[in-house]
């Protein structure tokens, strides 16, 4: 058996030495290392050997197999794989698509809005999501006992503030940034604040408990509703990439006087009437108004000298109208077939 292995070794080494291309390697590999190859036959024969001889022969066969394997790997590296032989590349093979990541649609929409307002000279601000009762309500002309507190379902925080009082809430709107911005920058001021807000609401296709808003604030010596109309028209036309009209009707928010509900001509039917605008040609877009004198005062601004407008709207709703999305819950669903469309 030992002699047989010796002969086999010489045979395979001489064959390996004569190899000229990748096809020869495959043949030799199959003949000696294959399942039905010469070395497999030797291992099978081991069973019939006397116990004493078995161990030594097994070792010898193992060594030969390792040696042949190493040599074959070396030769494969030298001659390359079959696909690359003679420098041949099959350009008709389909490419491998590398999946790239991308921004979440709501982040994209926020960036679009920020670009529009930056071009009109607005500052981009942020405010805290965990907010004091003061900035979320009181400073906005909503005292503790005011019924307007019920307009938004608030998540109150069961924890005391630094002064030992229970006065923390999850902000119910981005309007909490209004007085913070006035205190920090004074007047004149042009700013938008975008961010996440929280409401204790039941979820359905158009309501979330956690969603995004954009707040706009412009304060100067002669600001009127005409300025508000101009800025909103610019915002909607830029965002929906088409000329739109807006119209205003009275609305109530304690922090503005007069308060307004603003509607935009339907971007789907250009105001002719369709299912999106319920055949009216108009879509309700946001709450707005002229900043209430009490709010200016809270921000340290003299209401006899300065006026301002403020508006606020939901970013998901803006996005839903732009892309024809009929369920707000899709944004947080983690559904890649939805997200990959953006
Ligand atoms: C406010 O939050 C006011 N702070 C807006 C404002 C700012 C008025 C400045 C005047 C001056 P309202 O509660 O209506 O208003 O919410 C504003 C927008 O948030 C709505 O128009 C809607 O687009 C969006 N929104 C409200 N509730 C939800 C909800 N549950 N899910 C998704 N979006 C919502």
PDB file of N, CA, C and O and ligand atoms in Angstrom, residues 140 151-152 172-176 178 197 199 201-204 206-217 252-256 258-261 284-291 309-318 320 328, ligand 1:
ATOM      1  N   UNK A 140     -48.446  81.566  24.972  1.00  0.00           N
ATOM      2  CA  UNK A 140     -49.207  81.683  23.719  1.00  0.00           C
ATOM      3  C   UNK A 140     -50.650  82.121  24.012  1.00  0.00           C
ATOM      4  O   UNK A 140     -51.572  81.795  23.254  1.00  0.00           O
ATOM      5  N   UNK A 151     -58.269  72.084  22.884  1.00  0.00           N
ATOM      6  CA  UNK A 151     -58.185  71.958  21.415  1.00  0.00           C
ATOM      7  C   UNK A 151     -57.163  70.900  21.019  1.00  0.00           C
ATOM      8  O   UNK A 151     -57.228  70.306  19.967  1.00  0.00           O
ATOM      9  N   UNK A 152     -56.156  70.711  21.876  1.00  0.00           N
ATOM     10  CA  UNK A 152     -55.128  69.702  21.581  1.00  0.00           C
ATOM     11  C   UNK A 152     -55.054  68.728  22.749  1.00  0.00           C
ATOM     12  O   UNK A 152     -55.012  69.150  23.901  1.00  0.00           O
ATOM     13  N   UNK A 172     -47.319  70.069  21.994  1.00  0.00           N
ATOM     14  CA  UNK A 172     -48.479  69.690  21.178  1.00  0.00           C
ATOM     15  C   UNK A 172     -48.455  70.393  19.822  1.00  0.00           C
ATOM     16  O   UNK A 172     -49.311  70.138  18.973  1.00  0.00           O
ATOM     17  N   UNK A 173     -47.522  71.312  19.661  1.00  0.00           N
ATOM     18  CA  UNK A 173     -47.366  71.996  18.364  1.00  0.00           C
ATOM     19  C   UNK A 173     -45.994  72.670  18.310  1.00  0.00           C
ATOM     20  O   UNK A 173     -45.350  72.871  19.352  1.00  0.00           O
ATOM     21  N   UNK A 174     -45.576  73.028  17.101  1.00  0.00           N
ATOM     22  CA  UNK A 174     -44.290  73.733  16.982  1.00  0.00           C
ATOM     23  C   UNK A 174     -44.442  75.212  17.356  1.00  0.00           C
ATOM     24  O   UNK A 174     -43.456  75.946  17.362  1.00  0.00           O
ATOM     25  N   UNK A 175     -45.672  75.637  17.696  1.00  0.00           N
ATOM     26  CA  UNK A 175     -45.864  77.028  18.137  1.00  0.00           C
ATOM     27  C   UNK A 175     -45.085  77.312  19.421  1.00  0.00           C
ATOM     28  O   UNK A 175     -44.889  78.478  19.781  1.00  0.00           O
ATOM     29  N   UNK A 176     -44.623  76.256  20.123  1.00  0.00           N
ATOM     30  CA  UNK A 176     -43.812  76.479  21.337  1.00  0.00           C
ATOM     31  C   UNK A 176     -42.529  77.258  21.014  1.00  0.00           C
ATOM     32  O   UNK A 176     -41.937  77.864  21.890  1.00  0.00           O
ATOM     33  N   UNK A 178     -42.381  79.873  19.071  1.00  0.00           N
ATOM     34  CA  UNK A 178     -42.640  81.304  18.807  1.00  0.00           C
ATOM     35  C   UNK A 178     -41.983  82.212  19.854  1.00  0.00           C
ATOM     36  O   UNK A 178     -41.158  83.074  19.518  1.00  0.00           O
ATOM     37  N   UNK A 197     -43.978  66.584  16.992  1.00  0.00           N
ATOM     38  CA  UNK A 197     -44.892  66.991  18.056  1.00  0.00           C
ATOM     39  C   UNK A 197     -45.766  65.795  18.462  1.00  0.00           C
ATOM     40  O   UNK A 197     -45.814  64.795  17.735  1.00  0.00           O
ATOM     41  N   UNK A 199     -49.497  64.252  20.287  1.00  0.00           N
ATOM     42  CA  UNK A 199     -50.872  64.462  20.767  1.00  0.00           C
ATOM     43  C   UNK A 199     -51.499  63.127  21.163  1.00  0.00           C
ATOM     44  O   UNK A 199     -51.296  62.126  20.468  1.00  0.00           O
ATOM     45  N   UNK A 201     -53.914  61.199  20.688  1.00  0.00           N
ATOM     46  CA  UNK A 201     -55.031  61.014  19.739  1.00  0.00           C
ATOM     47  C   UNK A 201     -55.145  59.574  19.291  1.00  0.00           C
ATOM     48  O   UNK A 201     -54.153  58.848  19.265  1.00  0.00           O
ATOM     49  N   UNK A 202     -56.327  59.198  18.871  1.00  0.00           N
ATOM     50  CA  UNK A 202     -56.497  57.884  18.256  1.00  0.00           C
ATOM     51  C   UNK A 202     -55.957  57.940  16.835  1.00  0.00           C
ATOM     52  O   UNK A 202     -56.161  58.932  16.135  1.00  0.00           O
ATOM     53  N   UNK A 203     -55.297  56.856  16.441  1.00  0.00           N
ATOM     54  CA  UNK A 203     -54.667  56.841  15.113  1.00  0.00           C
ATOM     55  C   UNK A 203     -55.652  56.328  14.068  1.00  0.00           C
ATOM     56  O   UNK A 203     -56.404  55.385  14.312  1.00  0.00           O
ATOM     57  N   UNK A 204     -55.656  56.991  12.926  1.00  0.00           N
ATOM     58  CA  UNK A 204     -56.386  56.451  11.761  1.00  0.00           C
ATOM     59  C   UNK A 204     -55.635  56.886  10.500  1.00  0.00           C
ATOM     60  O   UNK A 204     -54.497  57.348  10.586  1.00  0.00           O
ATOM     61  N   UNK A 206     -55.672  59.390   8.706  1.00  0.00           N
ATOM     62  CA  UNK A 206     -55.195  60.779   8.602  1.00  0.00           C
ATOM     63  C   UNK A 206     -54.733  61.372   9.924  1.00  0.00           C
ATOM     64  O   UNK A 206     -54.401  62.553   9.989  1.00  0.00           O
ATOM     65  N   UNK A 207     -54.701  60.551  10.988  1.00  0.00           N
ATOM     66  CA  UNK A 207     -54.249  61.059  12.293  1.00  0.00           C
ATOM     67  C   UNK A 207     -53.156  60.182  12.882  1.00  0.00           C
ATOM     68  O   UNK A 207     -53.303  58.959  12.923  1.00  0.00           O
ATOM     69  N   UNK A 208     -52.111  60.825  13.364  1.00  0.00           N
ATOM     70  CA  UNK A 208     -51.042  60.145  14.103  1.00  0.00           C
ATOM     71  C   UNK A 208     -51.008  60.736  15.508  1.00  0.00           C
ATOM     72  O   UNK A 208     -51.502  61.841  15.725  1.00  0.00           O
ATOM     73  N   UNK A 209     -50.366  60.037  16.454  1.00  0.00           N
ATOM     74  CA  UNK A 209     -50.183  60.649  17.779  1.00  0.00           C
ATOM     75  C   UNK A 209     -48.847  61.390  17.835  1.00  0.00           C
ATOM     76  O   UNK A 209     -48.635  62.269  18.656  1.00  0.00           O
ATOM     77  N   UNK A 210     -47.930  61.002  16.939  1.00  0.00           N
ATOM     78  CA  UNK A 210     -46.625  61.653  16.864  1.00  0.00           C
ATOM     79  C   UNK A 210     -46.426  62.055  15.416  1.00  0.00           C
ATOM     80  O   UNK A 210     -46.441  61.184  14.544  1.00  0.00           O
ATOM     81  N   UNK A 211     -46.320  63.321  15.153  1.00  0.00           N
ATOM     82  CA  UNK A 211     -46.167  63.750  13.754  1.00  0.00           C
ATOM     83  C   UNK A 211     -45.346  65.030  13.686  1.00  0.00           C
ATOM     84  O   UNK A 211     -44.868  65.526  14.710  1.00  0.00           O
ATOM     85  N   UNK A 212     -45.146  65.522  12.483  1.00  0.00           N
ATOM     86  CA  UNK A 212     -44.261  66.680  12.295  1.00  0.00           C
ATOM     87  C   UNK A 212     -45.065  67.910  11.894  1.00  0.00           C
ATOM     88  O   UNK A 212     -46.058  67.802  11.178  1.00  0.00           O
ATOM     89  N   UNK A 213     -44.581  69.051  12.356  1.00  0.00           N
ATOM     90  CA  UNK A 213     -45.202  70.316  11.931  1.00  0.00           C
ATOM     91  C   UNK A 213     -44.126  71.282  11.461  1.00  0.00           C
ATOM     92  O   UNK A 213     -42.950  71.155  11.812  1.00  0.00           O
ATOM     93  N   UNK A 214     -44.570  72.263  10.689  1.00  0.00           N
ATOM     94  CA  UNK A 214     -43.707  73.403  10.376  1.00  0.00           C
ATOM     95  C   UNK A 214     -44.437  74.656  10.860  1.00  0.00           C
ATOM     96  O   UNK A 214     -45.643  74.801  10.647  1.00  0.00           O
ATOM     97  N   UNK A 215     -43.685  75.498  11.552  1.00  0.00           N
ATOM     98  CA  UNK A 215     -44.225  76.737  12.091  1.00  0.00           C
ATOM     99  C   UNK A 215     -43.517  77.892  11.391  1.00  0.00           C
ATOM    100  O   UNK A 215     -42.309  77.840  11.181  1.00  0.00           O
ATOM    101  N   UNK A 216     -44.255  78.910  11.013  1.00  0.00           N
ATOM    102  CA  UNK A 216     -43.624  80.084  10.397  1.00  0.00           C
ATOM    103  C   UNK A 216     -43.918  81.310  11.226  1.00  0.00           C
ATOM    104  O   UNK A 216     -45.007  81.439  11.806  1.00  0.00           O
ATOM    105  N   UNK A 217     -42.950  82.211  11.298  1.00  0.00           N
ATOM    106  CA  UNK A 217     -43.115  83.425  12.095  1.00  0.00           C
ATOM    107  C   UNK A 217     -42.371  84.563  11.406  1.00  0.00           C
ATOM    108  O   UNK A 217     -41.200  84.412  11.062  1.00  0.00           O
ATOM    109  N   UNK A 252     -60.085  80.048  14.650  1.00  0.00           N
ATOM    110  CA  UNK A 252     -59.736  80.487  15.993  1.00  0.00           C
ATOM    111  C   UNK A 252     -58.505  79.762  16.524  1.00  0.00           C
ATOM    112  O   UNK A 252     -58.462  78.528  16.578  1.00  0.00           O
ATOM    113  N   UNK A 253     -57.499  80.509  16.891  1.00  0.00           N
ATOM    114  CA  UNK A 253     -56.341  80.033  17.656  1.00  0.00           C
ATOM    115  C   UNK A 253     -56.042  81.153  18.654  1.00  0.00           C
ATOM    116  O   UNK A 253     -55.958  82.320  18.245  1.00  0.00           O
ATOM    117  N   UNK A 254     -55.886  80.865  19.939  1.00  0.00           N
ATOM    118  CA  UNK A 254     -55.761  81.931  20.954  1.00  0.00           C
ATOM    119  C   UNK A 254     -54.538  82.819  20.756  1.00  0.00           C
ATOM    120  O   UNK A 254     -54.502  83.938  21.255  1.00  0.00           O
ATOM    121  N   UNK A 255     -53.528  82.326  20.035  1.00  0.00           N
ATOM    122  CA  UNK A 255     -52.266  83.077  19.923  1.00  0.00           C
ATOM    123  C   UNK A 255     -52.199  83.982  18.698  1.00  0.00           C
ATOM    124  O   UNK A 255     -51.162  84.572  18.405  1.00  0.00           O
ATOM    125  N   UNK A 256     -53.299  84.049  17.926  1.00  0.00           N
ATOM    126  CA  UNK A 256     -53.326  84.963  16.770  1.00  0.00           C
ATOM    127  C   UNK A 256     -54.645  85.750  16.767  1.00  0.00           C
ATOM    128  O   UNK A 256     -55.671  85.265  17.246  1.00  0.00           O
ATOM    129  N   UNK A 258     -56.347  88.640  13.873  1.00  0.00           N
ATOM    130  CA  UNK A 258     -57.339  87.604  13.634  1.00  0.00           C
ATOM    131  C   UNK A 258     -56.702  86.240  13.360  1.00  0.00           C
ATOM    132  O   UNK A 258     -55.570  86.152  12.895  1.00  0.00           O
ATOM    133  N   UNK A 259     -57.488  85.181  13.650  1.00  0.00           N
ATOM    134  CA  UNK A 259     -57.043  83.825  13.331  1.00  0.00           C
ATOM    135  C   UNK A 259     -57.650  83.394  11.999  1.00  0.00           C
ATOM    136  O   UNK A 259     -58.753  83.817  11.641  1.00  0.00           O
ATOM    137  N   UNK A 260     -56.919  82.534  11.265  1.00  0.00           N
ATOM    138  CA  UNK A 260     -57.385  82.162   9.913  1.00  0.00           C
ATOM    139  C   UNK A 260     -57.192  80.680   9.638  1.00  0.00           C
ATOM    140  O   UNK A 260     -56.274  80.054  10.172  1.00  0.00           O
ATOM    141  N   UNK A 261     -58.049  80.152   8.787  1.00  0.00           N
ATOM    142  CA  UNK A 261     -57.816  78.841   8.174  1.00  0.00           C
ATOM    143  C   UNK A 261     -57.471  79.142   6.728  1.00  0.00           C
ATOM    144  O   UNK A 261     -58.191  79.901   6.065  1.00  0.00           O
ATOM    145  N   UNK A 284     -58.034  72.368   2.539  1.00  0.00           N
ATOM    146  CA  UNK A 284     -57.666  73.081   3.759  1.00  0.00           C
ATOM    147  C   UNK A 284     -56.216  72.751   4.112  1.00  0.00           C
ATOM    148  O   UNK A 284     -55.843  71.577   4.170  1.00  0.00           O
ATOM    149  N   UNK A 285     -55.386  73.768   4.302  1.00  0.00           N
ATOM    150  CA  UNK A 285     -53.956  73.518   4.453  1.00  0.00           C
ATOM    151  C   UNK A 285     -53.384  73.845   5.819  1.00  0.00           C
ATOM    152  O   UNK A 285     -52.533  73.139   6.321  1.00  0.00           O
ATOM    153  N   UNK A 286     -53.790  74.968   6.402  1.00  0.00           N
ATOM    154  CA  UNK A 286     -53.118  75.309   7.668  1.00  0.00           C
ATOM    155  C   UNK A 286     -53.865  76.356   8.480  1.00  0.00           C
ATOM    156  O   UNK A 286     -54.789  77.022   8.002  1.00  0.00           O
ATOM    157  N   UNK A 287     -53.408  76.505   9.743  1.00  0.00           N
ATOM    158  CA  UNK A 287     -53.899  77.548  10.636  1.00  0.00           C
ATOM    159  C   UNK A 287     -52.894  78.685  10.644  1.00  0.00           C
ATOM    160  O   UNK A 287     -51.693  78.465  10.543  1.00  0.00           O
ATOM    161  N   UNK A 288     -53.402  79.905  10.752  1.00  0.00           N
ATOM    162  CA  UNK A 288     -52.497  81.060  10.695  1.00  0.00           C
ATOM    163  C   UNK A 288     -53.175  82.282  11.302  1.00  0.00           C
ATOM    164  O   UNK A 288     -54.316  82.204  11.781  1.00  0.00           O
ATOM    165  N   UNK A 289     -52.472  83.401  11.259  1.00  0.00           N
ATOM    166  CA  UNK A 289     -53.065  84.653  11.727  1.00  0.00           C
ATOM    167  C   UNK A 289     -51.997  85.673  12.063  1.00  0.00           C
ATOM    168  O   UNK A 289     -50.799  85.415  11.872  1.00  0.00           O
ATOM    169  N   UNK A 290     -52.446  86.817  12.571  1.00  0.00           N
ATOM    170  CA  UNK A 290     -51.484  87.833  13.020  1.00  0.00           C
ATOM    171  C   UNK A 290     -51.198  87.593  14.500  1.00  0.00           C
ATOM    172  O   UNK A 290     -52.127  87.355  15.293  1.00  0.00           O
ATOM    173  N   UNK A 291     -49.927  87.642  14.855  1.00  0.00           N
ATOM    174  CA  UNK A 291     -49.508  87.274  16.219  1.00  0.00           C
ATOM    175  C   UNK A 291     -50.248  88.154  17.240  1.00  0.00           C
ATOM    176  O   UNK A 291     -50.285  89.392  17.113  1.00  0.00           O
ATOM    177  N   UNK A 309     -46.937  87.807  11.550  1.00  0.00           N
ATOM    178  CA  UNK A 309     -47.865  86.706  11.270  1.00  0.00           C
ATOM    179  C   UNK A 309     -47.242  85.398  11.722  1.00  0.00           C
ATOM    180  O   UNK A 309     -46.005  85.301  11.845  1.00  0.00           O
ATOM    181  N   UNK A 310     -48.086  84.416  11.959  1.00  0.00           N
ATOM    182  CA  UNK A 310     -47.611  83.065  12.297  1.00  0.00           C
ATOM    183  C   UNK A 310     -48.500  82.069  11.576  1.00  0.00           C
ATOM    184  O   UNK A 310     -49.672  82.362  11.296  1.00  0.00           O
ATOM    185  N   UNK A 311     -47.923  80.944  11.226  1.00  0.00           N
ATOM    186  CA  UNK A 311     -48.745  79.860  10.649  1.00  0.00           C
ATOM    187  C   UNK A 311     -48.164  78.525  11.095  1.00  0.00           C
ATOM    188  O   UNK A 311     -46.994  78.448  11.500  1.00  0.00           O
ATOM    189  N   UNK A 312     -48.970  77.490  11.041  1.00  0.00           N
ATOM    190  CA  UNK A 312     -48.471  76.159  11.399  1.00  0.00           C
ATOM    191  C   UNK A 312     -49.252  75.095  10.662  1.00  0.00           C
ATOM    192  O   UNK A 312     -50.471  75.223  10.472  1.00  0.00           O
ATOM    193  N   UNK A 313     -48.541  74.065  10.210  1.00  0.00           N
ATOM    194  CA  UNK A 313     -49.228  72.979   9.503  1.00  0.00           C
ATOM    195  C   UNK A 313     -48.496  71.659   9.664  1.00  0.00           C
ATOM    196  O   UNK A 313     -47.331  71.617  10.068  1.00  0.00           O
ATOM    197  N   UNK A 314     -49.205  70.574   9.344  1.00  0.00           N
ATOM    198  CA  UNK A 314     -48.640  69.226   9.485  1.00  0.00           C
ATOM    199  C   UNK A 314     -47.836  68.838   8.255  1.00  0.00           C
ATOM    200  O   UNK A 314     -48.316  68.954   7.124  1.00  0.00           O
ATOM    201  N   UNK A 315     -46.611  68.354   8.500  1.00  0.00           N
ATOM    202  CA  UNK A 315     -45.727  68.016   7.367  1.00  0.00           C
ATOM    203  C   UNK A 315     -46.179  66.733   6.665  1.00  0.00           C
ATOM    204  O   UNK A 315     -46.123  66.628   5.437  1.00  0.00           O
ATOM    205  N   UNK A 316     -46.688  65.750   7.426  1.00  0.00           N
ATOM    206  CA  UNK A 316     -47.194  64.527   6.779  1.00  0.00           C
ATOM    207  C   UNK A 316     -48.317  64.873   5.807  1.00  0.00           C
ATOM    208  O   UNK A 316     -48.378  64.346   4.695  1.00  0.00           O
ATOM    209  N   UNK A 317     -49.205  65.773   6.241  1.00  0.00           N
ATOM    210  CA  UNK A 317     -50.355  66.111   5.383  1.00  0.00           C
ATOM    211  C   UNK A 317     -49.873  66.807   4.107  1.00  0.00           C
ATOM    212  O   UNK A 317     -50.435  66.598   3.035  1.00  0.00           O
ATOM    213  N   UNK A 318     -48.847  67.657   4.221  1.00  0.00           N
ATOM    214  CA  UNK A 318     -48.290  68.307   3.023  1.00  0.00           C
ATOM    215  C   UNK A 318     -47.743  67.241   2.072  1.00  0.00           C
ATOM    216  O   UNK A 318     -47.970  67.287   0.862  1.00  0.00           O
ATOM    217  N   UNK A 320     -48.513  64.005   1.975  1.00  0.00           N
ATOM    218  CA  UNK A 320     -49.565  63.112   1.459  1.00  0.00           C
ATOM    219  C   UNK A 320     -50.218  63.721   0.228  1.00  0.00           C
ATOM    220  O   UNK A 320     -50.496  63.030  -0.759  1.00  0.00           O
ATOM    221  N   UNK A 328     -51.601  57.995   6.494  1.00  0.00           N
ATOM    222  CA  UNK A 328     -50.477  58.628   7.216  1.00  0.00           C
ATOM    223  C   UNK A 328     -49.613  57.584   7.922  1.00  0.00           C
ATOM    224  O   UNK A 328     -48.427  57.797   8.157  1.00  0.00           O
TER     225      UNK A 328
HETATM  226  C1  LIG B   1     -51.937  74.061  15.464  1.00  0.00           C
HETATM  227  O1  LIG B   1     -51.215  73.131  15.886  1.00  0.00           O
HETATM  228  C2  LIG B   1     -51.467  75.464  15.558  1.00  0.00           C
HETATM  229  N1  LIG B   1     -50.325  75.554  16.399  1.00  0.00           N
HETATM  230  C3  LIG B   1     -51.222  76.006  14.154  1.00  0.00           C
HETATM  231  C4  LIG B   1     -51.034  77.508  14.124  1.00  0.00           C
HETATM  232  C5  LIG B   1     -49.769  78.046  14.192  1.00  0.00           C
HETATM  233  C6  LIG B   1     -52.144  78.332  14.008  1.00  0.00           C
HETATM  234  C7  LIG B   1     -49.589  79.436  14.163  1.00  0.00           C
HETATM  235  C8  LIG B   1     -51.995  79.727  13.977  1.00  0.00           C
HETATM  236  C9  LIG B   1     -50.717  80.269  14.043  1.00  0.00           C
HETATM  237  P1  LIG B   1     -53.805  72.466  14.541  1.00  0.00           P
HETATM  238  O2  LIG B   1     -54.079  71.763  15.804  1.00  0.00           O
HETATM  239  O3  LIG B   1     -54.932  72.733  13.636  1.00  0.00           O
HETATM  240  O4  LIG B   1     -53.081  73.886  14.785  1.00  0.00           O
HETATM  241  O5  LIG B   1     -52.704  71.621  13.743  1.00  0.00           O
HETATM  242  C10 LIG B   1     -52.041  72.146  12.627  1.00  0.00           C
HETATM  243  C11 LIG B   1     -51.870  71.100  11.555  1.00  0.00           C
HETATM  244  O6  LIG B   1     -51.273  69.929  12.078  1.00  0.00           O
HETATM  245  C12 LIG B   1     -53.168  70.627  10.923  1.00  0.00           C
HETATM  246  O7  LIG B   1     -53.598  71.519   9.936  1.00  0.00           O
HETATM  247  C13 LIG B   1     -52.781  69.302  10.343  1.00  0.00           C
HETATM  248  O8  LIG B   1     -52.065  69.487   9.119  1.00  0.00           O
HETATM  249  C14 LIG B   1     -51.763  68.801  11.343  1.00  0.00           C
HETATM  250  N2  LIG B   1     -52.362  67.846  12.283  1.00  0.00           N
HETATM  251  C15 LIG B   1     -53.175  68.104  13.327  1.00  0.00           C
HETATM  252  N3  LIG B   1     -53.489  66.978  13.995  1.00  0.00           N
HETATM  253  C16 LIG B   1     -52.870  65.967  13.345  1.00  0.00           C
HETATM  254  C17 LIG B   1     -52.780  64.548  13.549  1.00  0.00           C
HETATM  255  N4  LIG B   1     -53.370  63.940  14.564  1.00  0.00           N
HETATM  256  N5  LIG B   1     -52.035  63.822  12.679  1.00  0.00           N
HETATM  257  C18 LIG B   1     -51.396  64.430  11.664  1.00  0.00           C
HETATM  258  N6  LIG B   1     -51.429  65.753  11.422  1.00  0.00           N
HETATM  259  C19 LIG B   1     -52.150  66.514  12.247  1.00  0.00           C
END
